């Protein structure tokens, strides 16, 4: 069972006062104290874990966020930031003694600067909202998580979210130009801006993906890109998972970096085809969706080259989208893969390991062995170009013991990812879900150094505690647990 | 400063490195962290006890072209890695400059660790990012003596804090890198450059902006004002001849040969100004962009202050003109206006060499003028990449930070290097 930090009895006892104080700070309509309304915030998309927050606040500008954080800091109250609540790792899971800071009212686009190819937005704007705001002018925002209708850009920054176009266009981190963030003591800092590289330490780089542990993001400047002249999606079916995996490696080895390469295995193909009728070949053991973009001639040329590679590896289906409508339909199946699998589940959990691409076939084979061992079904979708796996483990939450088995299976898959040189999470974050597995990938010293950074931002550990780190050491203790070199007196510097 | 008088400490492996840092930490003795010292003139002058030479941490760990990943000891010469990538038709897409000659050092002498520690980027920056966008993993030792790893070797990784990014651009002040793992990419088969002569800076930036705002994916966009062409000509003979003494506005297109042609055609259809442009073929194009990348026109005067100014691209033209009005200098623009290089005339700096207002404006190496231009451009930062030591002592080398951010920077330093033994004060006083 997941252990969260022990609620602070003093804070729990002061709940009424805290609510009243927050109302005085923000106005009554920005503070949610009633149980039935707090209920709406009790979980994110990792719905197996639920917790009513102490109180929910809905600030609407930076000054209000600063006021809330300053207040919580002075009164030693824990804080959980929340964007769209679509985290798959429990990043925005509330704490019983924590103020949930919901960023939904930060929903405005503040400015679009086409000359500098950027948009300045509030963190509660949805990922898709940015593209919608600039598409008429022929631009888009490149990272496109499947949750893009619902997830917020602030959440994307906090998770360093990806999407199907990361292979060529990068993750959130590579498409950010600036942020404004409120630190735990209410200090407001601004990093980056319209210029391309921020100065000083790359704090923006390390805040990206920090899962709400370092501060609350109140403004985001993203890079927008002109739409490519043409984009085409290819559907390629293969008689085995190995052949599909090899095809991915062969395309990249040929020097081609498609806009995206996605892969689905047989169970995922069936589920998606059932769900959206995208026209996927249901007889294939693996399916690749390869998107090529650029000038029309180039896309045609690359299509030929990719087809040749695929044929050489025994592809049984080769189809290219002939219209924008068809391209979107090819993608619709992939983008709906999670709900599609959910529909046959009845429940599922989505894993998110990344592996060196060359180990794909091996990892899939061993995953299906593990499925046997845990007596559960699994469907696989991946961002194959970057080796990012999403095994979807099917289970029935109402069957006693199945959730635990599914979680044990998931943990085994992630251990396998680390064993072959990969990592626990490629884009969904550690949250509470993978927190206790961090020791599989990192040594005590690795984690101590990460926590040292946390201490520079939030020495009392008030921001989103219980997430990411299995044990949060007190900052004062950290120095003592590290491996000290100085214990061996350096034999007076011999090689001067 | 790689002061030749200073003792050098040369740990042979990580165990010895732990001992050295432990020793220096206990006695609070500062170290200058050196890859090869090729950028040693960059930053505030150091007052340290010894040079920490990292030569031992060299050598390829692995290179897997199909996986687009390369891992090497931090002190591995860039030259060796580049040669390896060449053989497989790949590259570091961030187009790392060879900046050694800027400080009068030999070229081709840098290490991969230095490239990461300085977070440099070349002309492809606006399309492909900087070193920070390509780092995947590190092994490092903090000033506090913790040997740790961060990141990994895979393309996507959000497991814990992204410490590798934090170390990019930390100039050796937080940790000593011993090993780095970097993403690599296929090298474009060929390239061509469109050259338009005679545009003013503002007009040039406007046109480059239009070029970038379409679907043709240029990968280089620079503007060289009229006075600068001769400085390039001796470097890349006659490449700029078509400009015939006028300014040159340059747009680079890379890719497969057919694709390069399509993109150029499409550009010309979309933006009639480019119909008149000269086309530089692959060879001269490469030489030209290498010179732009390495700031080659400004390597011949090691005493002349050199500024690297990062600002909103659309503001680049106006900022350049404002600086040139107030300061005797040479300049050029890269990144479609987003990167402005300014070399302050050396003579103007030598006290009293130039009379009147110019001498005043240049006495601080141009800091007042340059930083005012950044502020007027709506923000960004100016780094004094090169200047005589006296000037680097007198003016902030890196853009001064607002207090909240400066305090956070100090706290980060404190957590990584509590006794401030690694490059103390290189970036900011007390950091
Ligand atoms: C169906 C489905 C598909 C998905 N597909 C993808 C995918 O393709 N790629 C991908 O990368 N992810 C995907 N996700 C995961 C999820 O959508 C992303 O992690 C997303 O970025 C979370 O954004 P959010 O606004 O919902 O954040 P939340 O879930 O509200 O919060 C996520 C984390 O961010 C923190 N946070 C939120 N806002 C702020 C802020 N303003 N300041 C500081 N911290 C903040 C929270 O504390 C929490 O730790 C998917 C999720 C679902 C449910
Ligand atoms: C083909 C080629 C490509 C090149 N590519 C690049 C490039 O991408 N980027 C680039 O900057 N230079 C590049 N150079 C060389 C560049 O001009 C510099 O000469 C070189 O990078 C500086 O490296 P250095 O190891 O000499 O750094 P130094 O001058 O020794 O150090 C530069 C800074 O980095 C810090 N530093 C160096 N090594 C470490 C370490 N292991 N751990 C922590 N801090 C460290 C130093 O303390 C200092 O602050 C290239 C040169 C060639 C020939």
CSV table of C-alpha atoms in Angstrom, one decimal, chain B:
chain,number,residue,atom,x,y,z
B,1,UNK,CA,42.2,31.8,-15.6
B,2,UNK,CA,44.5,29.0,-16.4
B,3,UNK,CA,47.4,30.7,-14.6
B,4,UNK,CA,50.5,28.9,-15.6
B,5,UNK,CA,52.0,29.6,-12.2
B,6,UNK,CA,49.3,27.5,-10.4
B,7,UNK,CA,49.9,23.9,-9.5
B,8,UNK,CA,47.9,21.4,-11.4
B,9,UNK,CA,46.1,18.5,-9.8
B,10,UNK,CA,45.6,15.6,-12.2
B,11,UNK,CA,43.4,12.9,-10.6
B,12,UNK,CA,43.7,9.6,-12.4
B,13,UNK,CA,40.2,8.3,-11.7
B,14,UNK,CA,37.0,9.0,-9.9
B,15,UNK,CA,38.4,7.7,-6.6
B,16,UNK,CA,41.2,10.2,-6.7
B,17,UNK,CA,38.8,12.9,-7.8
B,18,UNK,CA,36.8,12.2,-4.7
B,19,UNK,CA,39.9,12.6,-2.6
B,20,UNK,CA,40.9,15.8,-4.3
B,21,UNK,CA,37.5,17.4,-3.8
B,22,UNK,CA,37.3,16.1,-0.2
B,23,UNK,CA,40.7,17.7,0.5
B,24,UNK,CA,39.9,21.0,-1.0
B,25,UNK,CA,36.6,21.1,0.6
B,26,UNK,CA,37.9,20.6,4.0
B,27,UNK,CA,40.5,23.3,3.5
B,28,UNK,CA,38.2,25.5,1.5
B,29,UNK,CA,40.6,25.7,-1.4
B,30,UNK,CA,39.3,26.8,-4.8
B,31,UNK,CA,39.9,24.9,-8.0
B,32,UNK,CA,39.9,26.0,-11.6
B,33,UNK,CA,38.1,23.2,-13.4
B,34,UNK,CA,39.7,22.6,-16.8
B,35,UNK,CA,38.9,20.5,-19.8
B,36,UNK,CA,41.7,21.8,-21.9
B,37,UNK,CA,41.5,25.3,-20.8
B,38,UNK,CA,40.5,26.4,-24.3
B,39,UNK,CA,37.8,28.7,-22.9
B,40,UNK,CA,39.8,29.8,-19.8
B,41,UNK,CA,39.3,33.4,-20.6
B,42,UNK,CA,35.6,33.2,-20.3
B,43,UNK,CA,34.1,34.3,-17.1
B,44,UNK,CA,35.1,36.4,-14.1
B,45,UNK,CA,38.8,35.9,-13.2
B,46,UNK,CA,39.3,33.2,-10.7
B,47,UNK,CA,41.4,33.3,-7.5
B,48,UNK,CA,42.1,29.7,-6.8
B,49,UNK,CA,44.6,27.3,-5.2
B,50,UNK,CA,45.2,25.0,-8.1
B,51,UNK,CA,44.1,23.9,-11.6
B,52,UNK,CA,42.0,20.7,-11.6
B,53,UNK,CA,43.0,18.9,-14.8
B,54,UNK,CA,40.5,16.4,-16.0
B,55,UNK,CA,42.5,14.8,-18.8
B,56,UNK,CA,42.1,11.4,-17.3
B,57,UNK,CA,38.4,11.4,-17.9
B,58,UNK,CA,38.7,10.9,-21.6
B,59,UNK,CA,37.8,8.2,-24.1
B,60,UNK,CA,34.7,6.9,-25.8
B,61,UNK,CA,32.3,4.8,-23.7
B,62,UNK,CA,30.0,3.8,-26.5
B,63,UNK,CA,28.6,5.1,-29.8
B,64,UNK,CA,25.5,3.5,-31.2
B,65,UNK,CA,24.6,5.3,-34.4
B,66,UNK,CA,21.3,3.5,-34.8
B,67,UNK,CA,20.3,4.5,-31.3
B,68,UNK,CA,21.5,8.1,-32.0
B,69,UNK,CA,23.5,8.1,-28.8
B,70,UNK,CA,27.1,8.7,-27.9
B,71,UNK,CA,28.8,8.5,-24.5
B,72,UNK,CA,32.3,9.6,-23.6
B,73,UNK,CA,34.5,10.8,-20.8
B,74,UNK,CA,34.1,14.5,-20.3
B,75,UNK,CA,37.6,15.4,-21.3
B,76,UNK,CA,37.4,13.6,-24.6
B,77,UNK,CA,38.5,16.0,-27.3
B,78,UNK,CA,35.6,17.2,-29.5
B,79,UNK,CA,37.8,16.7,-32.5
B,80,UNK,CA,37.9,12.9,-31.9
B,81,UNK,CA,34.2,12.6,-31.4
B,82,UNK,CA,33.4,14.7,-34.4
B,83,UNK,CA,35.7,12.5,-36.5
B,84,UNK,CA,33.8,9.4,-35.3
B,85,UNK,CA,30.4,10.9,-36.1
B,86,UNK,CA,31.6,12.0,-39.5
B,87,UNK,CA,32.4,8.4,-40.4
B,88,UNK,CA,28.7,7.5,-39.7
B,89,UNK,CA,27.2,10.5,-41.4
B,90,UNK,CA,26.1,11.9,-38.0
B,91,UNK,CA,26.6,15.1,-36.0
B,92,UNK,CA,26.0,16.9,-32.8
B,93,UNK,CA,23.0,18.8,-34.1
B,94,UNK,CA,23.6,21.8,-31.8
B,95,UNK,CA,26.5,22.6,-34.0
B,96,UNK,CA,29.1,23.3,-31.3
B,97,UNK,CA,31.4,26.2,-32.0
B,98,UNK,CA,35.1,26.0,-31.6
B,99,UNK,CA,35.7,29.0,-29.5
B,100,UNK,CA,39.3,28.5,-28.4
B,101,UNK,CA,40.7,31.0,-30.9
B,102,UNK,CA,38.4,33.7,-29.5
B,103,UNK,CA,40.8,33.9,-26.6
B,104,UNK,CA,43.9,33.4,-28.8
B,105,UNK,CA,44.2,29.6,-28.0
B,106,UNK,CA,44.6,27.0,-30.7
B,107,UNK,CA,41.5,25.8,-32.4
B,108,UNK,CA,40.2,22.2,-32.3
B,109,UNK,CA,41.2,21.8,-28.7
B,110,UNK,CA,38.0,21.7,-26.8
B,111,UNK,CA,36.5,18.8,-24.9
B,112,UNK,CA,32.9,17.5,-24.8
B,113,UNK,CA,32.7,18.4,-21.1
B,114,UNK,CA,33.6,22.0,-21.9
B,115,UNK,CA,31.0,22.1,-24.6
B,116,UNK,CA,28.3,20.9,-22.2
B,117,UNK,CA,29.6,23.1,-19.3
B,118,UNK,CA,29.3,26.2,-21.5
B,119,UNK,CA,26.0,25.2,-23.1
B,120,UNK,CA,27.1,26.6,-26.4
B,121,UNK,CA,25.2,26.3,-29.7
B,122,UNK,CA,25.8,27.2,-33.3
B,123,UNK,CA,23.7,28.8,-36.1
B,124,UNK,CA,21.2,25.9,-36.0
B,125,UNK,CA,20.2,27.0,-32.5
B,126,UNK,CA,16.7,28.3,-33.5
B,127,UNK,CA,15.9,25.0,-35.1
B,128,UNK,CA,17.9,22.4,-33.2
B,129,UNK,CA,18.5,23.9,-29.8
B,130,UNK,CA,21.7,24.1,-27.7
B,131,UNK,CA,23.8,21.5,-25.8
B,132,UNK,CA,21.1,21.4,-23.2
B,133,UNK,CA,18.6,20.1,-25.7
B,134,UNK,CA,20.9,17.2,-26.6
B,135,UNK,CA,22.4,16.0,-23.3
B,136,UNK,CA,20.9,12.7,-22.1
B,137,UNK,CA,23.0,11.7,-19.1
B,138,UNK,CA,26.0,12.6,-17.0
B,139,UNK,CA,28.3,11.3,-14.3
B,140,UNK,CA,29.6,14.0,-12.1
B,141,UNK,CA,31.0,14.9,-8.8
B,142,UNK,CA,29.5,17.8,-6.8
B,143,UNK,CA,31.8,20.2,-5.0
B,144,UNK,CA,30.3,18.6,-1.9
B,145,UNK,CA,32.0,15.4,-2.9
B,146,UNK,CA,29.0,13.4,-4.1
B,147,UNK,CA,29.7,11.2,-7.1
B,148,UNK,CA,26.4,10.9,-8.8
B,149,UNK,CA,24.7,10.2,-12.1
B,150,UNK,CA,21.8,12.0,-13.7
B,151,UNK,CA,19.6,11.3,-16.7
B,152,UNK,CA,20.4,8.2,-18.7
B,153,UNK,CA,21.1,7.1,-22.2
B,154,UNK,CA,17.6,7.0,-23.7
B,155,UNK,CA,15.8,9.7,-25.7
B,156,UNK,CA,13.0,10.3,-23.3
B,157,UNK,CA,13.4,10.4,-19.6
B,158,UNK,CA,11.5,12.3,-16.9
B,159,UNK,CA,12.7,10.1,-14.0
B,160,UNK,CA,13.6,12.6,-11.2
B,161,UNK,CA,15.1,16.1,-11.7
B,162,UNK,CA,16.9,16.8,-14.9
B,163,UNK,CA,20.3,17.4,-13.4
B,164,UNK,CA,22.1,17.1,-16.7
B,165,UNK,CA,20.3,20.2,-18.0
B,166,UNK,CA,21.2,22.1,-14.8
B,167,UNK,CA,24.9,21.4,-15.5
B,168,UNK,CA,24.7,22.7,-19.0
B,169,UNK,CA,25.8,26.2,-18.8
B,170,UNK,CA,26.9,26.0,-15.2
B,171,UNK,CA,30.5,26.7,-16.3
B,172,UNK,CA,32.0,24.1,-13.9
B,173,UNK,CA,30.7,25.9,-10.8
B,174,UNK,CA,28.3,23.1,-9.6
B,175,UNK,CA,29.9,19.8,-10.3
B,176,UNK,CA,32.8,18.3,-12.2
B,177,UNK,CA,31.6,16.2,-15.1
B,178,UNK,CA,33.4,12.9,-15.6
B,179,UNK,CA,31.2,11.4,-18.3
B,180,UNK,CA,28.5,12.7,-20.6
B,181,UNK,CA,26.0,11.0,-22.9
B,182,UNK,CA,24.6,12.9,-25.8
B,183,UNK,CA,22.0,12.6,-28.5
B,184,UNK,CA,23.3,12.7,-32.0
B,185,UNK,CA,21.5,13.0,-35.3
B,186,UNK,CA,22.0,12.3,-39.0
B,187,UNK,CA,24.0,15.0,-40.8
B,188,UNK,CA,22.2,16.6,-43.6
B,189,UNK,CA,23.5,15.4,-46.9
B,190,UNK,CA,24.1,18.8,-48.3
B,191,UNK,CA,23.5,22.5,-47.9
B,192,UNK,CA,23.2,25.7,-49.8
B,193,UNK,CA,23.0,29.3,-48.7
B,194,UNK,CA,21.0,32.2,-50.2
B,195,UNK,CA,22.8,35.5,-50.1
B,196,UNK,CA,21.1,38.8,-50.4
B,197,UNK,CA,23.3,41.9,-50.7
B,198,UNK,CA,22.8,45.4,-49.4
B,199,UNK,CA,20.0,45.1,-46.9
B,200,UNK,CA,19.9,47.2,-43.7
B,201,UNK,CA,19.9,45.4,-40.4
B,202,UNK,CA,16.2,46.0,-39.7
B,203,UNK,CA,15.2,45.0,-43.2
B,204,UNK,CA,17.3,41.9,-43.0
B,205,UNK,CA,15.8,40.7,-39.8
B,206,UNK,CA,12.4,41.3,-41.1
B,207,UNK,CA,13.1,39.2,-44.2
B,208,UNK,CA,14.8,36.4,-42.2
B,209,UNK,CA,11.8,36.4,-39.9
B,210,UNK,CA,9.5,35.9,-42.9
B,211,UNK,CA,11.7,33.1,-44.1
B,212,UNK,CA,11.6,31.3,-40.7
B,213,UNK,CA,7.9,31.8,-40.4
B,214,UNK,CA,7.1,29.6,-43.4
B,215,UNK,CA,7.4,25.8,-44.0
B,216,UNK,CA,10.8,25.8,-45.6
B,217,UNK,CA,12.8,25.1,-42.4
B,218,UNK,CA,16.0,27.1,-42.9
B,219,UNK,CA,18.7,26.1,-40.5
B,220,UNK,CA,20.8,29.2,-40.5
B,221,UNK,CA,19.8,32.9,-40.7
B,222,UNK,CA,22.5,35.6,-40.3
B,223,UNK,CA,23.2,39.2,-41.3
B,224,UNK,CA,26.7,40.5,-41.8
B,225,UNK,CA,26.8,44.3,-42.1
B,226,UNK,CA,28.8,46.0,-44.8
B,227,UNK,CA,32.0,46.6,-42.8
B,228,UNK,CA,32.3,43.0,-41.9
B,229,UNK,CA,32.5,41.3,-45.3
B,230,UNK,CA,36.3,42.0,-45.6
B,231,UNK,CA,36.8,40.2,-42.2
B,232,UNK,CA,35.1,37.1,-43.6
B,233,UNK,CA,36.8,37.3,-46.9
B,234,UNK,CA,40.2,36.5,-45.6
B,235,UNK,CA,38.7,33.6,-43.7
B,236,UNK,CA,36.7,32.1,-46.5
B,237,UNK,CA,38.1,33.5,-49.6
B,238,UNK,CA,35.7,35.3,-51.9
B,239,UNK,CA,32.7,33.6,-50.4
B,240,UNK,CA,31.2,36.9,-49.9
B,241,UNK,CA,32.2,38.3,-53.2
B,242,UNK,CA,28.7,38.5,-54.4
B,243,UNK,CA,28.0,41.1,-51.7
B,244,UNK,CA,30.6,43.2,-53.3
B,245,UNK,CA,31.4,45.2,-50.2
B,246,UNK,CA,27.7,45.6,-49.2
B,247,UNK,CA,26.0,43.8,-46.3
B,248,UNK,CA,25.2,40.1,-46.7
B,249,UNK,CA,22.0,38.5,-45.4
B,250,UNK,CA,22.3,34.8,-45.4
B,251,UNK,CA,19.8,31.9,-45.2
B,252,UNK,CA,21.0,28.3,-45.0
B,253,UNK,CA,19.0,25.3,-46.2
B,254,UNK,CA,20.1,21.8,-45.4
B,255,UNK,CA,18.9,18.4,-46.4
B,256,UNK,CA,18.9,15.9,-49.2
B,257,UNK,CA,19.9,17.5,-52.5
B,258,UNK,CA,16.4,17.4,-54.0
B,259,UNK,CA,14.9,18.7,-50.8
B,260,UNK,CA,17.3,21.6,-50.6
B,261,UNK,CA,16.2,22.6,-54.2
B,262,UNK,CA,12.5,22.3,-53.3
B,263,UNK,CA,12.9,24.4,-50.3
B,264,UNK,CA,14.8,27.1,-52.1
B,265,UNK,CA,12.2,27.2,-54.8
B,266,UNK,CA,9.4,27.4,-52.3
B,267,UNK,CA,11.1,30.2,-50.5
B,268,UNK,CA,11.5,32.1,-53.7
B,269,UNK,CA,7.9,31.7,-54.5
B,270,UNK,CA,6.8,32.8,-51.1
B,271,UNK,CA,9.2,35.7,-50.7
B,272,UNK,CA,10.0,37.4,-53.9
B,273,UNK,CA,13.0,39.2,-52.3
B,274,UNK,CA,14.9,36.0,-52.5
B,275,UNK,CA,14.5,35.7,-56.2
B,276,UNK,CA,17.5,38.1,-56.5
B,277,UNK,CA,19.6,36.1,-54.0
B,278,UNK,CA,22.9,34.5,-55.0
B,279,UNK,CA,23.2,30.8,-54.2
B,280,UNK,CA,26.3,29.6,-52.4
B,281,UNK,CA,26.9,25.9,-53.0
B,282,UNK,CA,27.8,23.3,-50.3
B,283,UNK,CA,31.5,24.0,-49.9
B,284,UNK,CA,31.5,27.8,-49.6
B,285,UNK,CA,28.3,27.5,-47.6
B,286,UNK,CA,30.0,25.2,-45.0
B,287,UNK,CA,33.0,27.4,-44.7
B,288,UNK,CA,30.9,30.5,-44.2
B,289,UNK,CA,28.7,29.0,-41.5
B,290,UNK,CA,31.7,27.6,-39.7
B,291,UNK,CA,33.1,31.1,-39.6
B,292,UNK,CA,29.9,32.5,-38.3
B,293,UNK,CA,29.6,29.7,-35.7
B,294,UNK,CA,33.1,30.2,-34.4
B,295,UNK,CA,32.9,34.0,-34.4
B,296,UNK,CA,35.9,33.9,-36.7
B,297,UNK,CA,35.9,37.5,-37.7
B,298,UNK,CA,36.5,38.5,-34.1
B,299,UNK,CA,39.3,36.1,-33.2
B,300,UNK,CA,42.2,38.4,-34.3
B,301,UNK,CA,42.0,41.0,-31.6
B,302,UNK,CA,42.3,39.1,-28.3
B,303,UNK,CA,42.3,42.3,-26.3
B,304,UNK,CA,39.1,43.7,-27.8
B,305,UNK,CA,36.0,43.1,-25.6
B,306,UNK,CA,33.6,40.6,-27.2
B,307,UNK,CA,30.0,40.5,-26.3
B,308,UNK,CA,27.5,37.7,-26.9
B,309,UNK,CA,24.0,39.1,-26.8
B,310,UNK,CA,20.9,36.9,-26.7
B,311,UNK,CA,17.7,38.8,-27.3
B,312,UNK,CA,14.3,38.5,-29.0
B,313,UNK,CA,15.2,37.8,-32.7
B,314,UNK,CA,12.9,40.5,-34.0
B,315,UNK,CA,14.7,43.1,-31.9
B,316,UNK,CA,18.2,42.1,-33.1
B,317,UNK,CA,18.5,44.6,-35.9
B,318,UNK,CA,17.5,47.7,-33.9
B,319,UNK,CA,19.7,46.6,-31.0
B,320,UNK,CA,22.7,46.2,-33.2
B,321,UNK,CA,22.2,49.7,-34.7
B,322,UNK,CA,21.7,51.3,-31.3
B,323,UNK,CA,24.9,49.8,-30.0
B,324,UNK,CA,26.9,50.7,-33.1
B,325,UNK,CA,25.7,54.3,-32.8
B,326,UNK,CA,26.9,54.6,-29.2
B,327,UNK,CA,30.1,52.5,-29.3
B,328,UNK,CA,33.0,52.1,-31.8
B,329,UNK,CA,32.5,48.4,-32.6
B,330,UNK,CA,32.0,45.7,-35.2
B,331,UNK,CA,29.0,43.4,-34.9
B,332,UNK,CA,27.0,40.7,-36.7
B,333,UNK,CA,23.7,38.9,-36.2
B,334,UNK,CA,23.0,35.2,-36.1
B,335,UNK,CA,19.8,33.2,-35.2
B,336,UNK,CA,17.6,35.5,-37.4
B,337,UNK,CA,18.5,38.4,-35.1
B,338,UNK,CA,18.4,36.5,-31.8
B,339,UNK,CA,22.2,36.4,-31.4
B,340,UNK,CA,24.2,39.6,-31.7
B,341,UNK,CA,28.0,39.5,-31.5
B,342,UNK,CA,29.7,42.8,-30.7
B,343,UNK,CA,33.4,43.4,-30.8
B,344,UNK,CA,34.2,46.7,-29.2
B,345,UNK,CA,37.1,48.4,-30.9
B,346,UNK,CA,40.2,47.5,-28.8
B,347,UNK,CA,41.7,50.9,-29.2
B,348,UNK,CA,38.7,52.6,-27.7
B,349,UNK,CA,39.1,50.6,-24.6
B,350,UNK,CA,42.7,51.4,-23.9
B,351,UNK,CA,42.2,54.4,-21.7
B,352,UNK,CA,42.4,57.7,-23.5
B,353,UNK,CA,43.0,56.2,-26.9
B,354,UNK,CA,39.8,57.7,-28.2
B,355,UNK,CA,38.6,61.1,-27.3
B,356,UNK,CA,35.1,62.1,-26.2
B,357,UNK,CA,32.0,60.2,-25.7
B,358,UNK,CA,33.2,57.0,-27.4
B,359,UNK,CA,36.0,56.5,-25.0
B,360,UNK,CA,33.6,56.9,-22.1
B,361,UNK,CA,31.2,54.4,-23.6
B,362,UNK,CA,33.9,51.9,-24.2
B,363,UNK,CA,35.8,52.2,-20.9
B,364,UNK,CA,33.7,49.5,-19.3
B,365,UNK,CA,34.1,47.3,-22.3
B,366,UNK,CA,30.9,48.6,-23.6
B,367,UNK,CA,28.9,47.1,-20.8
B,368,UNK,CA,26.7,50.1,-20.2
B,369,UNK,CA,25.7,50.5,-23.9
B,370,UNK,CA,25.3,46.8,-24.6
B,371,UNK,CA,23.2,46.1,-21.5
B,372,UNK,CA,21.0,49.2,-22.1
B,373,UNK,CA,20.3,47.9,-25.6
B,374,UNK,CA,19.3,44.5,-24.2
B,375,UNK,CA,16.9,46.3,-21.8
B,376,UNK,CA,15.5,48.4,-24.6
B,377,UNK,CA,15.0,45.3,-26.7
B,378,UNK,CA,12.6,44.0,-24.0
B,379,UNK,CA,15.0,41.6,-22.2
B,380,UNK,CA,17.6,39.0,-22.9
B,381,UNK,CA,21.2,38.9,-21.7
B,382,UNK,CA,24.6,40.0,-22.6
B,383,UNK,CA,27.8,38.0,-21.7
B,384,UNK,CA,31.2,39.5,-21.9
B,385,UNK,CA,32.9,36.6,-23.6
B,386,UNK,CA,36.3,38.2,-23.8
B,387,UNK,CA,37.9,41.2,-22.3
B,388,UNK,CA,41.1,42.2,-20.6
B,389,UNK,CA,41.1,41.0,-17.0
B,390,UNK,CA,40.8,44.5,-15.5
B,391,UNK,CA,37.5,44.9,-17.3
B,392,UNK,CA,36.2,41.5,-16.3
B,393,UNK,CA,36.9,42.4,-12.7
B,394,UNK,CA,35.1,45.7,-13.1
B,395,UNK,CA,31.9,44.7,-14.9
B,396,UNK,CA,29.6,41.7,-14.5
B,397,UNK,CA,30.6,39.2,-17.1
B,398,UNK,CA,27.3,37.5,-17.0
B,399,UNK,CA,24.0,39.4,-17.1
B,400,UNK,CA,23.3,40.6,-13.5
B,401,UNK,CA,20.2,38.8,-12.1
B,402,UNK,CA,17.3,40.3,-10.2
B,403,UNK,CA,17.6,39.7,-6.5
B,404,UNK,CA,15.1,36.8,-6.2
B,405,UNK,CA,16.8,34.9,-8.9
B,406,UNK,CA,20.3,35.7,-7.7
B,407,UNK,CA,19.4,34.4,-4.3
B,408,UNK,CA,18.1,31.2,-5.8
B,409,UNK,CA,21.2,30.8,-7.8
B,410,UNK,CA,23.3,31.2,-4.6
B,411,UNK,CA,21.2,28.5,-2.9
B,412,UNK,CA,21.7,26.1,-5.8
B,413,UNK,CA,25.5,26.7,-5.6
B,414,UNK,CA,25.4,26.2,-1.9
B,415,UNK,CA,23.7,22.8,-2.3
B,416,UNK,CA,26.1,21.5,-4.9
B,417,UNK,CA,29.3,23.1,-3.8
B,418,UNK,CA,28.8,24.3,-0.2
B,419,UNK,CA,32.4,25.4,0.3
B,420,UNK,CA,32.6,27.1,-3.1
B,421,UNK,CA,35.6,25.2,-4.3
B,422,UNK,CA,34.6,24.8,-8.0
B,423,UNK,CA,35.4,27.7,-10.2
B,424,UNK,CA,34.5,30.1,-7.3
B,425,UNK,CA,33.1,33.3,-8.6
B,426,UNK,CA,33.4,32.4,-12.3
B,427,UNK,CA,29.9,33.3,-13.1
B,428,UNK,CA,28.8,35.6,-10.3
B,429,UNK,CA,30.5,36.9,-7.2
B,430,UNK,CA,29.9,34.5,-4.3
B,431,UNK,CA,28.8,31.7,-6.8
